[in-house]
mmCIF file of C-alpha atoms in Angstrom:
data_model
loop_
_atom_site.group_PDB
_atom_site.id
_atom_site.type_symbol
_atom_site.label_atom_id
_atom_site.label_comp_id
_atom_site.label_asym_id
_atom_site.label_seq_id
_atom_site.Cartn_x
_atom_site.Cartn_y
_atom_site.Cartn_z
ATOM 1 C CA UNK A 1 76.864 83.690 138.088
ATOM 2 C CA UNK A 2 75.993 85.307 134.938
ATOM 3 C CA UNK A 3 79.142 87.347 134.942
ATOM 4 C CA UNK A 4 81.694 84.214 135.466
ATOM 5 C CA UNK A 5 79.831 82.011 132.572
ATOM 6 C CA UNK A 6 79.565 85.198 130.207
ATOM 7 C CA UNK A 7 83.782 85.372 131.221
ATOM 8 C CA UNK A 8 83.793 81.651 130.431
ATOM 9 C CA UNK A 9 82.312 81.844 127.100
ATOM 10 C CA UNK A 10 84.090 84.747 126.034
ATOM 11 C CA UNK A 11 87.641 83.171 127.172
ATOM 12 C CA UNK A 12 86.742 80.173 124.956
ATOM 13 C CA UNK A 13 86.117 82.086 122.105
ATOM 14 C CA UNK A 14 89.253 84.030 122.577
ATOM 15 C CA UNK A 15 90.845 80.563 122.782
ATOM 16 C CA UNK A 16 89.497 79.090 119.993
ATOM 17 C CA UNK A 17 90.106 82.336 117.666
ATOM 18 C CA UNK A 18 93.699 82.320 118.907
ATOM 19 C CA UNK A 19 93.468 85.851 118.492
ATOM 20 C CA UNK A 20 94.923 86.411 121.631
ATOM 21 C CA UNK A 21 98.159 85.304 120.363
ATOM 22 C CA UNK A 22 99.708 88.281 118.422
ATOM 23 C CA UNK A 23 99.848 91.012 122.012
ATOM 24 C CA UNK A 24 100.863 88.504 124.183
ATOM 25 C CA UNK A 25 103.480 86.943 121.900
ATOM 26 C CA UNK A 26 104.477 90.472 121.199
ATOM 27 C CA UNK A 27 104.811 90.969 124.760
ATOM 28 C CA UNK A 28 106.822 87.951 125.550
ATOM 29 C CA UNK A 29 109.474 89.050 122.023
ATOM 30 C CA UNK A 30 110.177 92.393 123.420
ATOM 31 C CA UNK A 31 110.462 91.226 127.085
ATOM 32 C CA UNK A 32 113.038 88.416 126.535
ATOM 33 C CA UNK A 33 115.293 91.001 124.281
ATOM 34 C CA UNK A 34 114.514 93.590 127.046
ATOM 35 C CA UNK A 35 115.666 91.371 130.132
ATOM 36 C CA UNK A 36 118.203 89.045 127.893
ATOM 37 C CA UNK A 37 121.797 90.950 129.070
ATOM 38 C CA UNK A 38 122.024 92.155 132.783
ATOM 39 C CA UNK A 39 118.772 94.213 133.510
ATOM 40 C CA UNK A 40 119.365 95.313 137.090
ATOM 41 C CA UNK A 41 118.027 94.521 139.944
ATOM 42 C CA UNK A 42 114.233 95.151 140.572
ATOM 43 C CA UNK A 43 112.378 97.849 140.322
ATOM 44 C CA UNK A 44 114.639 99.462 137.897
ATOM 45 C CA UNK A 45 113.873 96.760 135.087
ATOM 46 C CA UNK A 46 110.404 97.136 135.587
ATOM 47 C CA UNK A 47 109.710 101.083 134.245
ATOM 48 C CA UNK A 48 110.306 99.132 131.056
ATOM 49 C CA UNK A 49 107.973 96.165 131.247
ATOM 50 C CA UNK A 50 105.168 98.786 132.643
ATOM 51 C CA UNK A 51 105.647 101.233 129.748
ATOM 52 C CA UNK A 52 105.534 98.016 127.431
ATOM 53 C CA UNK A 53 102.385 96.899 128.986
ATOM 54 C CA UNK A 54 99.992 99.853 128.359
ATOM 55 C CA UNK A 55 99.808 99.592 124.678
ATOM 56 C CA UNK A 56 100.428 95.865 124.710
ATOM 57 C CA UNK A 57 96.617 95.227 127.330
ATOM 58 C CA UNK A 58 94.944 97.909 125.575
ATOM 59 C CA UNK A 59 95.558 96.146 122.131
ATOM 60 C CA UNK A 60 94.259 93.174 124.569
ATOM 61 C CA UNK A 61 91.410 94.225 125.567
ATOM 62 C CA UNK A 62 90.367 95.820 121.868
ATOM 63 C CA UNK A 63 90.730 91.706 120.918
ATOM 64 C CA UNK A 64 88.771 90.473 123.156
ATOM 65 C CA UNK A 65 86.188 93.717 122.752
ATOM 66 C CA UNK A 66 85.638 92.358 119.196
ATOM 67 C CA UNK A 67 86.281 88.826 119.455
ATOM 68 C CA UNK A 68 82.576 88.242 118.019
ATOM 69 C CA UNK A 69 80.951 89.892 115.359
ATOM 70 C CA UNK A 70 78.095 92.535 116.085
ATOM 71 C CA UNK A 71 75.379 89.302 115.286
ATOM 72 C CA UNK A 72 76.781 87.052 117.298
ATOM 73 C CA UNK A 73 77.304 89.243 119.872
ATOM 74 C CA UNK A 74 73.703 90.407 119.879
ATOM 75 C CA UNK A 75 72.645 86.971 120.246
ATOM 76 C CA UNK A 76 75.573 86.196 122.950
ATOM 77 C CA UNK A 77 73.774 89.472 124.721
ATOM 78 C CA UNK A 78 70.352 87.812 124.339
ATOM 79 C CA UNK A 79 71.641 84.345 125.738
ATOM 80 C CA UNK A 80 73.224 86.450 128.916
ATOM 81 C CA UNK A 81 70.081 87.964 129.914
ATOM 82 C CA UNK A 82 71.738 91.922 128.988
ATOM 83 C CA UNK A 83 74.997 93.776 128.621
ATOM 84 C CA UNK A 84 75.948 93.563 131.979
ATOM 85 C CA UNK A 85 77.229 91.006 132.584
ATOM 86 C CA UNK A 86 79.110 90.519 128.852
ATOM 87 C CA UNK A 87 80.440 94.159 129.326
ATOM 88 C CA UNK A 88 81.708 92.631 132.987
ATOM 89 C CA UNK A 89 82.631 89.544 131.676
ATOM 90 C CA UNK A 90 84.711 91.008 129.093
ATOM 91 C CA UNK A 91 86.254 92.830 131.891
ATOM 92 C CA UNK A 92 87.146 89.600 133.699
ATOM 93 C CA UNK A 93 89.112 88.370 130.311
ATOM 94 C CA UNK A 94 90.993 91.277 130.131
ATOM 95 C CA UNK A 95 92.507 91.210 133.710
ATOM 96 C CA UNK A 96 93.131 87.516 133.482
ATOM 97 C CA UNK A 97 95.032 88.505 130.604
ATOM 98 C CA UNK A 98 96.947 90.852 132.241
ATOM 99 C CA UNK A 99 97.446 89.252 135.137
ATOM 100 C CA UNK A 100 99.466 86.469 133.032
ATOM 101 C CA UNK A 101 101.887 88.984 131.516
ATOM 102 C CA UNK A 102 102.195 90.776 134.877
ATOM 103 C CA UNK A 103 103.744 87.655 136.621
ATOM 104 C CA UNK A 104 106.024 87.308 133.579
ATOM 105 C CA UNK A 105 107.243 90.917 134.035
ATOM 106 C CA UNK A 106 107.771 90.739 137.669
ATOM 107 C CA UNK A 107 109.009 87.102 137.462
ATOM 108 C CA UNK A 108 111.535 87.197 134.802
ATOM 109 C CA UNK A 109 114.018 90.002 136.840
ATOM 110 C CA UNK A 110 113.649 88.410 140.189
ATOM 111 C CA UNK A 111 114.509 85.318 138.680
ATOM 112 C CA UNK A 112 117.450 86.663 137.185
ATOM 113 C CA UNK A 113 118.784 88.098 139.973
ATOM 114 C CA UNK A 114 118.148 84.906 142.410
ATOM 115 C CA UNK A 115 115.407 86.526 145.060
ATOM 116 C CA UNK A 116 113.629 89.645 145.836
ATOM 117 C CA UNK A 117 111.871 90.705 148.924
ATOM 118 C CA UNK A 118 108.288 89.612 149.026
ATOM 119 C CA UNK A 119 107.328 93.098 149.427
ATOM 120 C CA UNK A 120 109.094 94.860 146.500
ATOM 121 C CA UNK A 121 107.387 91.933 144.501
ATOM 122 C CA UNK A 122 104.160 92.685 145.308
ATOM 123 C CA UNK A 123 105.008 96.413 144.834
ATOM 124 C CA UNK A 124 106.219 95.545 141.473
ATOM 125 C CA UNK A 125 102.819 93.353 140.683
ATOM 126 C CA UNK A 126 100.700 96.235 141.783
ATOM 127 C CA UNK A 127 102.653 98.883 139.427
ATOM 128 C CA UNK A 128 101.818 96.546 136.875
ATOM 129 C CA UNK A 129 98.336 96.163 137.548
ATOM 130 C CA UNK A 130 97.520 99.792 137.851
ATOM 131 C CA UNK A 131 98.896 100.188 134.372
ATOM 132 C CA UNK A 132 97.367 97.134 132.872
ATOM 133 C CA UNK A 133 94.182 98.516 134.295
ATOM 134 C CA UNK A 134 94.623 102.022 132.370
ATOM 135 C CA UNK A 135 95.202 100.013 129.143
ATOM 136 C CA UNK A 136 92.235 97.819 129.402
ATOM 137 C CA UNK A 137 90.475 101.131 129.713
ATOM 138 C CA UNK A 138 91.484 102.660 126.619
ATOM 139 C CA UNK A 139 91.115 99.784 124.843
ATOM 140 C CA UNK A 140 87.385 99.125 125.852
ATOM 141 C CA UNK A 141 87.162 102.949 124.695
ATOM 142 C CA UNK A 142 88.212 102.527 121.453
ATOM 143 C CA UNK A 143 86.620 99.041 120.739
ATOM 144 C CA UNK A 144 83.077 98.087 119.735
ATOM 145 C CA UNK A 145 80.522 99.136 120.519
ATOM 146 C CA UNK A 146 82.097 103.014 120.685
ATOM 147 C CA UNK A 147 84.007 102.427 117.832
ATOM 148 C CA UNK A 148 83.145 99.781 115.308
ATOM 149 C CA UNK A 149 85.544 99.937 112.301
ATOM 150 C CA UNK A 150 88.725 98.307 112.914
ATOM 151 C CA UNK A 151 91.154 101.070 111.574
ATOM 152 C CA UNK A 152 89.486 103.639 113.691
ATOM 153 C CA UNK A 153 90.122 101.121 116.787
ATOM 154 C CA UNK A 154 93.864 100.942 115.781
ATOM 155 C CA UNK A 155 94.305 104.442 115.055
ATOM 156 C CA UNK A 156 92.246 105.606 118.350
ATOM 157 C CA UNK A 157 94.191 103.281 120.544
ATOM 158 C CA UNK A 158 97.861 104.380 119.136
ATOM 159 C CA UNK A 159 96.778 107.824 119.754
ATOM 160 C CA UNK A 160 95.465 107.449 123.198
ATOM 161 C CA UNK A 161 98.673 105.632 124.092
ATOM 162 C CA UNK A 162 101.489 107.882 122.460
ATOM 163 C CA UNK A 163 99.041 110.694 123.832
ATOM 164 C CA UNK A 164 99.480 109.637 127.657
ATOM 165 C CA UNK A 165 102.320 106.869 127.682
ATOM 166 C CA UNK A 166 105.409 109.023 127.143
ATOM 167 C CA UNK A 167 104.349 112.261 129.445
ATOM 168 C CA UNK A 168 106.709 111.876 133.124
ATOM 169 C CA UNK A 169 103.642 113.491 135.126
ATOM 170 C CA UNK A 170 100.725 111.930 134.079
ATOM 171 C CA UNK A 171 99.214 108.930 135.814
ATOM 172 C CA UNK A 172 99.015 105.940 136.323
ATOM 173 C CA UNK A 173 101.835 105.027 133.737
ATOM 174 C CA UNK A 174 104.124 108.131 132.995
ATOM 175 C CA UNK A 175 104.671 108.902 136.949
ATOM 176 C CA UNK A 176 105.046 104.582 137.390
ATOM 177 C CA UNK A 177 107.695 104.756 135.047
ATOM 178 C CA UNK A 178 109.662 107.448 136.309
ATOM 179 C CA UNK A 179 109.106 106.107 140.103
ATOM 180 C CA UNK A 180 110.123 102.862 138.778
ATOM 181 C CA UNK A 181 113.531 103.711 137.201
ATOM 182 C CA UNK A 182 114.248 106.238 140.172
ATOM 183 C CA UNK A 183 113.666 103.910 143.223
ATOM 184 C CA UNK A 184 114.686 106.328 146.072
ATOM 185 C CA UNK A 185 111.507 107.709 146.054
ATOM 186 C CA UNK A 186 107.790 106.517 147.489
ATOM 187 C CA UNK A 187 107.649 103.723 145.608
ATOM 188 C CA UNK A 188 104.242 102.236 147.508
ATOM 189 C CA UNK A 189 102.311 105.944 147.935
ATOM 190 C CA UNK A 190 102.589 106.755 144.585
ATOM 191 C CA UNK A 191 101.918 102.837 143.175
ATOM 192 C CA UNK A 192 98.540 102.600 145.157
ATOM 193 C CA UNK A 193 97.614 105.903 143.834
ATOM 194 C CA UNK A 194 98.055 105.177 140.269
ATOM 195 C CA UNK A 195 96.821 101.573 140.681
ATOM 196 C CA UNK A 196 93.450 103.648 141.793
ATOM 197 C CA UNK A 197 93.478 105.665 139.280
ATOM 198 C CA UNK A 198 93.708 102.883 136.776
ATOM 199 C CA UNK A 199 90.829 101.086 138.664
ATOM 200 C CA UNK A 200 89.130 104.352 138.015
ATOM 201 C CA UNK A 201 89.605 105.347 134.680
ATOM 202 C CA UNK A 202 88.426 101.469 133.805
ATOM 203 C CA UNK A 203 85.162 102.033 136.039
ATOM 204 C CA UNK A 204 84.684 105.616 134.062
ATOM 205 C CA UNK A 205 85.173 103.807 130.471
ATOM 206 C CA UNK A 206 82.668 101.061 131.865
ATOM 207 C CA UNK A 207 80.158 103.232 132.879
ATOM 208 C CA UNK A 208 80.316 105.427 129.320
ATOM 209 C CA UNK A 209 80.099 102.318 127.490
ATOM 210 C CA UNK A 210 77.022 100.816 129.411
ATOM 211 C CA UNK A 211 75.168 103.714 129.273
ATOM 212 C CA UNK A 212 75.651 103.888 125.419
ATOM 213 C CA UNK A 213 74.955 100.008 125.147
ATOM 214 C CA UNK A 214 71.181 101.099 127.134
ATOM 215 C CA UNK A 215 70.484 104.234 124.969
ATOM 216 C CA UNK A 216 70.973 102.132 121.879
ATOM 217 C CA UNK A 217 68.855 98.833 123.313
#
């Protein structure tokens, strides 16, 4: 319970701050000129909308990281009876967040083309997710209360992403693009693989920053 009204509060403070505006608009401008001419059939459209999504939820998650100002979130802590459940509640933000530019990804090509199985959809949700989940990671990792300055948070984040965005073999979001554009391969092995390891390297970036948040109380 203390989880869902910490995600609560923090969602309407990312409402009313409207700071939550700039990624996701940005996401929607370079979707629509991605997918306005003939994008293919899915999943080839979507190694494009998952390679736009990494940067797009980490700069999500950094916004809703800092939402608050250190007071304000000391007292918010204070209110919530500890970090947990802000530091989860954050996390609950974040993947509603993502989950909302997910289905516009996957939506906007099977709309185009007039149907898609129900199973490449969901195969096409859960690439998504897996990278949306790396992203949220690395922007929890370069967000308060690791980093605190906000041109450290922007320079740490662009790094991290141009770091492990554009390399073919590394997972979850180099090897979902290149699955993605070549489809005659494993599509689901590979996709439930990354989306773990996306689930993972947001549990390891949870865990680092709780156990600062407790060395520091």
């Amino acid at each position: 319970m203390k989880t869902i009204a910490a995600a609560r509060y923090l969602l309407a403070d990312l409402l009313r701050s409207q700071l939550f505006l700039a990624p996701m608009l940005t996401y929607a401008a370079v979707l629509a000129i991605l997918f306005s001419n003939d994008a293919g059939a899915p999943p080839e459209p979507w190694a494009a909308s998952v390679l736009l999504l990494y940067p797009i939820s980490a700069w999500l998650a950094t916004t809703v990281a800092n939402s608050e100002e250190p007071v304000g979130r000391t007292v918010t802590v204070v209110a919530a009876g500890g970090h947990g459940p802000i530091l989860a509640g954050t996390v609950v933000v974040c993947v509603l967040g993502d989950l909302l530019l997910i289905v516009t990804a996957v939506g906007v090509p099977v709309i185009g083309t007039g149907s898609a199985p129900p199973a490449l959809i969901g195969l096409g949700l859960l690439a998504h997710l897996g990278t949306a989940l790396a992203g949220t990671a690395v922007g929890l990792l370069c967000a308060r209360p690791l980093v605190h300055r906000a041109g450290w948070t922007f320079a740490a984040t662009s790094g991290v992403v141009l770091a492990t965005a554009l390399t073919p073999w590394l997972p979850p979001v180099g090897t979902t693009v290149r699955r993605l554009g070549t489809p005659d391969v494993d599509l689901w092995g590979g996709t439930l693989l990354d989306l773990g390891i996306g689930a993972g390297a947001l549990a390891a970036v949870l865990a680092v920053v709780l156990a600062v948040l407790t060395r520091r109380a």
